Coordinates of C-alpha atoms in Angstrom, one line a residue:
Chain A
M1 CA -0.1 0.0 -0.1
T2 CA 1.3 3.4 -0.8
L3 CA 0.9 6.1 1.6
P4 CA -0.2 9.6 0.6
I5 CA 2.9 12.0 0.8
R6 CA 3.1 13.7 4.0
R7 CA 5.0 16.7 5.1
R8 CA 5.2 18.3 8.5
Y9 CA 4.6 21.9 6.7
F10 CA 2.5 23.4 4.2
I11 CA 4.1 24.7 0.9
E12 CA 2.7 27.6 -1.3
Q13 CA 3.1 27.1 -5.0
V14 CA 3.1 30.3 -7.2
C15 CA 1.7 30.4 -10.8
M16 CA 4.3 32.0 -13.1
I17 CA 2.0 33.2 -15.8
C18 CA -0.5 34.9 -13.5
G19 CA 0.8 35.2 -10.0
F20 CA -2.2 32.7 -8.5
V21 CA -0.9 31.4 -5.3
Y22 CA -2.0 27.7 -4.3
D23 CA -1.7 27.7 -0.3
E24 CA -1.7 24.1 0.8
A25 CA -3.0 25.0 4.2
K26 CA -6.3 26.6 2.3
G27 CA -6.7 24.4 -0.4
I28 CA -9.0 25.7 -2.8
P29 CA -12.6 24.5 -0.9
D30 CA -14.8 26.3 -4.2
Q31 CA -13.2 23.4 -6.2
G32 CA -13.6 20.6 -3.9
I33 CA -10.1 20.8 -3.0
V34 CA -9.9 20.6 1.0
A35 CA -7.5 22.4 3.1
G36 CA -4.4 20.5 3.6
T37 CA -4.3 19.1 0.2
T38 CA -0.5 18.9 -0.7
W39 CA 0.6 20.2 -4.1
E40 CA 1.8 16.5 -5.0
S41 CA -1.6 15.1 -4.5
L42 CA -3.4 17.5 -6.8
P43 CA -3.9 15.7 -10.1
D44 CA -1.5 16.0 -12.9
D45 CA -4.0 17.6 -15.4
W46 CA -5.0 20.2 -12.5
I47 CA -4.7 23.8 -14.2
C48 CA -4.5 27.2 -12.5
P49 CA -7.9 28.3 -11.8
L50 CA -7.3 31.7 -12.9
C51 CA -5.1 31.3 -16.1
G52 CA -5.3 27.7 -16.9
A53 CA -1.4 27.2 -16.9
P54 CA -0.5 23.6 -15.9
K55 CA 1.0 22.5 -12.8
S56 CA 4.8 22.5 -14.7
D57 CA 4.3 26.5 -14.8
F58 CA 4.3 26.6 -10.7
K59 CA 7.1 27.4 -8.6
L60 CA 7.7 27.1 -4.9
Q61 CA 6.9 30.4 -3.6
A62 CA 10.4 30.1 -1.6
E63 CA 12.2 29.8 -5.2
T64 CA 10.8 32.7 -6.7
N65 CA 12.9 35.1 -5.3
Q66 CA 16.2 33.2 -6.4
V67 CA 18.6 35.6 -7.9
V68 CA 18.8 35.0 -11.7
K69 CA 22.1 33.8 -13.1
P70 CA 23.8 36.6 -14.6
I71 CA 24.5 35.9 -18.3
T72 CA 27.8 37.4 -19.9
V73 CA 26.8 40.1 -22.3
N74 CA 30.0 41.0 -24.3
G75 CA 31.4 44.1 -23.5
T76 CA 32.1 45.7 -26.7
E77 CA 30.2 48.6 -27.8
E78 CA 27.1 47.6 -29.3
E79 CA 26.0 49.3 -32.7
N80 CA 22.3 49.9 -32.9
L81 CA 20.6 47.5 -35.0
T82 CA 18.9 49.3 -38.0
E83 CA 17.9 46.4 -40.1
L84 CA 14.6 45.2 -39.6
S85 CA 12.8 42.4 -41.5
N86 CA 9.7 43.2 -43.5
A87 CA 7.6 41.3 -40.7
Q88 CA 9.0 43.4 -38.1
M89 CA 8.5 46.5 -40.1
S90 CA 4.8 45.5 -40.5
A91 CA 4.6 45.2 -36.7
L92 CA 6.3 48.4 -36.1
C93 CA 3.6 49.9 -38.2
S94 CA 0.7 48.6 -36.8
N95 CA 2.3 49.3 -33.4
L96 CA 2.3 53.0 -34.3
A97 CA -1.1 52.7 -35.8
K98 CA -2.3 51.9 -32.2
G99 CA -0.2 54.5 -30.9
C100 CA -2.2 56.9 -33.0
E101 CA -5.8 55.5 -32.2
K102 CA -5.1 56.1 -28.6
Q103 CA -4.4 59.6 -29.2
Y104 CA -7.6 59.8 -31.4
L105 CA -5.5 60.4 -34.6
A106 CA -8.1 58.1 -36.9
E107 CA -6.5 59.5 -40.2
E108 CA -2.8 58.6 -39.1
A109 CA -3.7 55.4 -37.7
E110 CA -5.2 54.4 -41.3
L111 CA -2.2 55.3 -43.1
F112 CA 0.3 53.3 -40.4
L113 CA -2.1 50.4 -41.1
Q114 CA -1.8 50.6 -44.9
L115 CA 2.0 50.5 -44.4
A116 CA 1.5 47.5 -41.8
D117 CA -0.3 45.7 -44.9
Y118 CA 2.3 46.5 -47.1
Y119 CA 5.0 45.0 -45.3
R120 CA 2.8 42.1 -44.0
Q121 CA 2.1 41.2 -47.8
K122 CA 6.0 41.6 -48.5
A123 CA 6.9 39.3 -45.3
G124 CA 4.5 36.4 -46.6
V125 CA 4.1 33.4 -44.2
V126 CA 6.9 30.5 -43.8
K127 CA 5.7 27.5 -45.1
E128 CA 6.3 23.8 -44.5
K129 CA 6.8 24.3 -40.5
D130 CA 4.8 22.8 -37.7
F131 CA 4.4 23.6 -33.9
D132 CA 7.7 21.9 -33.0
A133 CA 9.5 25.0 -35.1
L134 CA 7.6 27.3 -32.8
L135 CA 8.5 25.4 -29.7
V136 CA 11.9 25.6 -30.6
K137 CA 11.9 29.3 -31.2
M138 CA 10.1 30.0 -27.8
N139 CA 12.6 27.9 -26.0
E140 CA 15.3 29.9 -27.4
N141 CA 13.5 33.0 -26.4
L142 CA 13.0 31.9 -22.7
E143 CA 16.7 30.5 -22.4
Q144 CA 18.7 33.2 -24.0
E145 CA 16.4 36.5 -25.5
Y146 CA 14.6 37.1 -22.4
P147 CA 17.4 36.7 -19.7
E148 CA 19.5 39.0 -21.8
A149 CA 17.1 41.6 -22.5
N150 CA 16.0 41.7 -18.9
Q151 CA 19.4 42.1 -18.0
N152 CA 20.0 44.9 -20.1
A153 CA 16.7 46.7 -19.3
N154 CA 17.9 46.4 -15.3
V155 CA 21.2 48.3 -16.0
K156 CA 19.5 51.5 -16.1
P157 CA 15.9 50.4 -15.1
D158 CA 13.8 50.9 -18.0
R159 CA 10.4 50.3 -16.5
G160 CA 8.6 50.4 -19.9
A161 CA 10.9 47.8 -21.3
L162 CA 10.9 45.6 -18.2
R163 CA 7.0 45.9 -18.2
A164 CA 6.8 44.7 -21.8
L165 CA 9.1 41.7 -21.1
V166 CA 7.4 40.4 -18.1
W167 CA 4.1 40.3 -20.2
S168 CA 5.3 38.8 -23.2
E169 CA 7.7 36.5 -21.2
K170 CA 4.4 35.0 -19.5
V171 CA 2.5 35.0 -22.8
T172 CA 5.3 32.9 -24.2
R173 CA 5.3 30.4 -21.1
M174 CA 1.5 30.0 -21.8
L175 CA 1.8 29.4 -25.3
N176 CA 4.7 26.9 -24.7
S177 CA 2.5 24.9 -22.5
I178 CA -0.5 25.0 -24.6
L179 CA 1.5 23.6 -27.8
V180 CA 3.4 20.9 -25.6
R181 CA -0.5 19.9 -24.5
Y182 CA -1.8 20.1 -27.7
E183 CA 1.1 18.2 -29.5
K184 CA 0.0 15.1 -26.9
E185 CA -3.8 15.6 -27.1
K186 CA -4.3 16.9 -30.3
N187 CA -7.8 18.1 -31.3
S188 CA -9.4 16.5 -28.3
M189 CA -7.8 19.3 -26.2
L190 CA -9.7 22.1 -28.1
E191 CA -12.8 20.4 -29.5
N192 CA -15.2 21.3 -27.0
T193 CA -14.0 24.9 -25.9
N194 CA -13.1 28.3 -27.0
I195 CA -9.7 30.1 -27.7
Y196 CA -9.4 33.7 -26.6
V197 CA -6.5 36.3 -27.3
C198 CA -6.0 39.0 -25.1
E199 CA -5.8 42.4 -27.8
I200 CA -3.3 44.0 -25.0
C201 CA -0.7 41.4 -24.2
G202 CA -1.2 38.5 -26.6
F203 CA -2.2 36.1 -23.7
I204 CA -4.1 32.9 -25.1
Y205 CA -6.9 31.6 -23.0
I206 CA -8.4 28.3 -23.6
G207 CA -11.8 27.7 -21.7
D208 CA -15.6 28.3 -22.1
N209 CA -15.6 31.9 -21.0
P210 CA -12.7 34.4 -20.8
P211 CA -11.6 35.1 -17.3
E212 CA -12.9 38.5 -15.7
I213 CA -9.4 40.2 -16.4
C214 CA -6.7 39.0 -18.6
P215 CA -4.4 37.0 -16.0
V216 CA -1.2 38.5 -17.5
C217 CA -1.8 42.4 -18.1
K218 CA -5.1 42.5 -16.1
V219 CA -7.1 44.3 -18.7
P220 CA -11.0 43.6 -18.4
N221 CA -12.1 40.6 -20.4
K222 CA -13.7 42.8 -23.1
K223 CA -10.2 43.3 -24.6
M224 CA -10.1 39.3 -25.1
T225 CA -11.4 38.4 -28.5
K226 CA -12.7 34.9 -29.3
V227 CA -10.8 33.3 -32.2
E228 CA -13.3 31.5 -34.5
R229 CA -13.1 28.2 -35.6
G230 CA -13.5 27.7 -39.4
Chain B
M1 CA -4.9 70.6 -25.0
H2 CA -7.9 69.6 -26.3
A3 CA -11.0 67.5 -25.4
V4 CA -11.7 64.0 -27.0
R5 CA -14.7 61.7 -26.4
N6 CA -14.6 57.9 -26.1
I7 CA -17.9 57.2 -27.3
D8 CA -17.9 53.8 -25.8
H9 CA -17.9 55.3 -22.7
C10 CA -20.3 57.9 -23.1
T11 CA -23.5 57.4 -21.2
K12 CA -25.6 60.4 -22.8
D13 CA -25.7 62.6 -19.5
C14 CA -24.9 65.3 -21.8
L15 CA -23.1 67.3 -19.0
C16 CA -20.6 68.4 -21.6
L17 CA -23.2 70.4 -23.4
Y18 CA -24.2 72.3 -20.4
V19 CA -20.6 73.5 -19.3
C20 CA -18.9 73.9 -22.6
P21 CA -18.1 77.6 -22.8
T22 CA -17.8 77.7 -27.0
G23 CA -20.6 74.7 -27.8
A24 CA -17.4 72.3 -29.1
S25 CA -19.1 69.2 -27.4
D26 CA -22.7 70.0 -29.4
T27 CA -22.0 67.8 -32.5
E28 CA -23.7 65.5 -34.7
T29 CA -21.0 62.9 -34.9
G30 CA -20.5 62.7 -30.8
Q31 CA -16.7 64.0 -31.0
V32 CA -15.9 67.1 -29.8
D33 CA -15.3 70.1 -32.4
A34 CA -11.6 70.4 -32.4
S35 CA -11.8 73.9 -34.0
K36 CA -14.2 75.3 -31.4
C37 CA -12.4 73.6 -28.4
I38 CA -10.3 75.8 -26.3
G39 CA -8.8 73.2 -23.9
C40 CA -10.4 74.5 -20.8
G41 CA -11.1 71.2 -19.5
A42 CA -14.7 71.9 -18.2
C43 CA -16.5 69.1 -20.1
A44 CA -13.8 66.5 -19.0
N45 CA -14.0 67.5 -15.4
A46 CA -18.1 67.5 -15.6
C47 CA -18.5 64.2 -17.5
P48 CA -19.9 61.6 -14.8
S49 CA -18.8 58.5 -17.0
H50 CA -15.2 59.8 -17.7
A51 CA -16.0 59.5 -21.6
I52 CA -13.9 62.6 -22.1
V53 CA -10.1 63.2 -21.7
M54 CA -7.7 66.1 -22.4
V55 CA -5.4 65.3 -24.9
P56 CA -2.2 67.5 -25.2
E57 CA -1.1 68.9 -28.4
E58 CA 2.5 68.1 -27.8
Y59 CA 3.8 64.9 -26.0
P60 CA 6.7 64.9 -23.7
T61 CA 9.7 63.4 -25.5
Q62 CA 10.0 59.7 -25.2
Q63 CA 11.9 57.8 -22.5
E64 CA 15.6 57.3 -24.2
K65 CA 16.4 53.9 -24.9
T66 CA 19.9 52.7 -24.4
V67 CA 21.6 50.8 -27.4
P68 CA 21.3 47.3 -25.9
V69 CA 18.0 47.4 -24.5
A70 CA 16.7 48.8 -27.9
N71 CA 18.9 46.0 -29.3
S72 CA 17.4 43.2 -27.1
M73 CA 13.9 44.4 -28.0
K74 CA 14.4 44.0 -31.7
R75 CA 15.9 40.8 -31.6
L76 CA 13.0 39.5 -29.5
A77 CA 10.6 41.1 -32.0
D78 CA 12.5 39.5 -35.1
S79 CA 11.9 36.1 -33.2
K80 CA 8.1 37.0 -32.5
T81 CA 7.2 38.0 -35.9
M82 CA 9.1 35.0 -37.4
Q83 CA 6.9 32.9 -35.3
E84 CA 3.9 35.0 -36.5
C85 CA 4.8 34.1 -40.0
I86 CA 5.4 30.2 -39.2
A87 CA 2.1 30.1 -37.4
A88 CA 0.5 31.9 -40.3
G89 CA 1.9 29.4 -42.7
I90 CA 0.7 26.4 -40.5
A91 CA -2.8 28.1 -40.6
E92 CA -2.7 28.6 -44.4
E93 CA -1.5 24.9 -45.1
T94 CA -3.5 22.8 -42.7
D95 CA -6.9 21.4 -43.5
A96 CA -7.9 20.7 -39.8
P97 CA -10.2 23.5 -38.5
I98 CA -8.9 23.3 -35.0
T99 CA -5.3 23.2 -36.0
R100 CA -6.1 26.4 -38.3
Q101 CA -7.7 28.1 -35.3
L102 CA -5.0 27.4 -32.8
A103 CA -2.3 28.5 -35.7
T104 CA -4.3 31.5 -36.1
A105 CA -4.5 32.4 -32.2
V106 CA -0.9 31.8 -32.0
A107 CA 0.1 34.2 -34.9
K108 CA -2.1 37.0 -33.5
S109 CA -0.6 36.4 -30.2
N110 CA 2.8 36.9 -31.2
R111 CA 2.0 39.9 -33.6
I112 CA 0.5 41.5 -30.5
M113 CA 3.8 40.7 -28.6
A114 CA 6.0 42.0 -31.4
E115 CA 4.0 45.2 -31.3
D116 CA 4.4 45.8 -27.6
I117 CA 8.0 44.8 -27.7
L118 CA 8.8 47.3 -30.7
R119 CA 6.8 50.2 -28.7
E120 CA 9.6 49.9 -25.9
A121 CA 12.3 49.5 -28.5
G122 CA 11.9 53.3 -28.8
Y123 CA 8.7 53.5 -31.0
M124 CA 6.0 54.6 -28.7
L125 CA 5.2 57.9 -29.8
P126 CA 4.1 58.2 -33.7
Q127 CA 5.6 61.8 -33.2
S128 CA 8.8 60.8 -31.9
K129 CA 12.0 61.5 -33.7
E130 CA 12.6 57.7 -33.8
A131 CA 9.2 57.2 -35.9
G132 CA 10.1 60.4 -37.7
S133 CA 13.5 59.0 -39.0
F134 CA 11.8 55.5 -39.4
L135 CA 9.2 57.3 -42.0
N136 CA 12.0 59.1 -43.5
E137 CA 14.3 56.0 -44.2
I138 CA 11.2 54.5 -46.1
L139 CA 10.2 57.4 -47.9
D140 CA 12.6 56.2 -51.0
T141 CA 11.6 52.6 -51.2
K142 CA 11.8 51.7 -54.8
D143 CA 8.8 49.4 -55.3
P144 CA 5.7 50.6 -57.3
A145 CA 3.4 48.7 -54.8
F146 CA 5.0 50.7 -51.8
P147 CA 2.3 53.4 -50.5
K148 CA 4.6 56.2 -50.4
E149 CA 1.8 58.8 -50.4
A150 CA 0.9 57.3 -47.0
V151 CA 4.4 58.0 -45.8
E152 CA 4.3 61.8 -47.1
K153 CA 1.1 62.2 -45.5
L154 CA 2.2 60.8 -42.2
L155 CA 5.2 62.9 -42.2
K156 CA 3.1 66.2 -42.8
L157 CA 0.3 65.0 -40.4
L158 CA 3.0 64.3 -37.5
N159 CA 4.9 67.2 -38.0
H160 CA 8.1 65.5 -38.9
K161 CA 10.6 66.9 -41.3
E162 CA 11.3 65.5 -44.5
E163 CA 14.9 64.5 -44.7
S164 CA 17.0 63.6 -47.6
K165 CA 19.2 60.4 -47.6
S166 CA 22.0 62.4 -46.6
G167 CA 20.3 63.0 -43.2
K168 CA 19.8 67.1 -44.2
E169 CA 16.8 68.5 -43.9
V170 CA 14.9 69.4 -46.8
N171 CA 12.8 72.5 -46.9
K172 CA 9.5 71.4 -48.2
M173 CA 8.8 75.0 -49.6
E174 CA 11.6 74.6 -51.8
K175 CA 10.6 71.2 -53.2

């Protein structure tokens, strides 16, 4: 007979996507998880009640303050990167269109969208790739680009850049989990549910109804758009 | 400063009509008439649904980005836009509706991330000098399909100076 895992103390596990804390001492009585339920005894397919992240995206509370291992950035003077791909140019223009919209500059926004469309057409799509190709890129992002960007943005703290990095890193982690799960479960994972994308930060939520606020950027859910099937 | 109304928030209490000294808020379109608005802020203060805000004519200069920060952000944006194109490719090629739906969502998510990352690479304000140099740089694009007129209009509307390739400012009146 196997005995349930017992510890003499309770731990807290923190969702790395949305910050939800699972406190063993309290459990989640609303979900029928009684106080004292250990993290290990939650089922493997248990997901974060706020954002839908899997257990693997949780970290022990005590570990969340760990100092990130510094990476070596080469010391030579860097030159400003000026060459942008067509796809980047497109995103740059659609970003500036959003900037115009926020200032109620409708005509300017429309013109920037024209440019964004032009560059989007030129960029085209990348063919004959699968979700694995995306997972490779996301892992590179999480292991290389994000730590490096965070380090650079912390030298002379750049609040705006740090904010954008926090959001998109969380969104990337979530996307990563979703695609890993999709590779395993295939269409059964999505057959009877909806997909929502947050218009502000890009967070993808899988579920019948979107949460009240976006778990990552906290915008009210009227900014979370359903992606239709078809 | 001038007043603008976000019609989504407006609950038609119409206090702006009552407090505006010039009648700028009395329009058929629901927008504040910029030519009549004197920027006093009375409507914004009176609006119970916070549908009217005061927008500055000139924004303060953007926060400076250091070269390493700007470069890191651009590298990330490069990867995100590449992922957008891969996801868009998956959506285009697949016959399975669910795969297409997921790939479309992934493409959209990556686009939104790339936009936000580029914004923080130094392109937050359309009026910034960074946005101005960008527009000037693409102005000479040699491609018949390129919407050159849009770039010219934007330079004018956003008060950017047109520059020749050498970086010298060209006086628009002389052209």
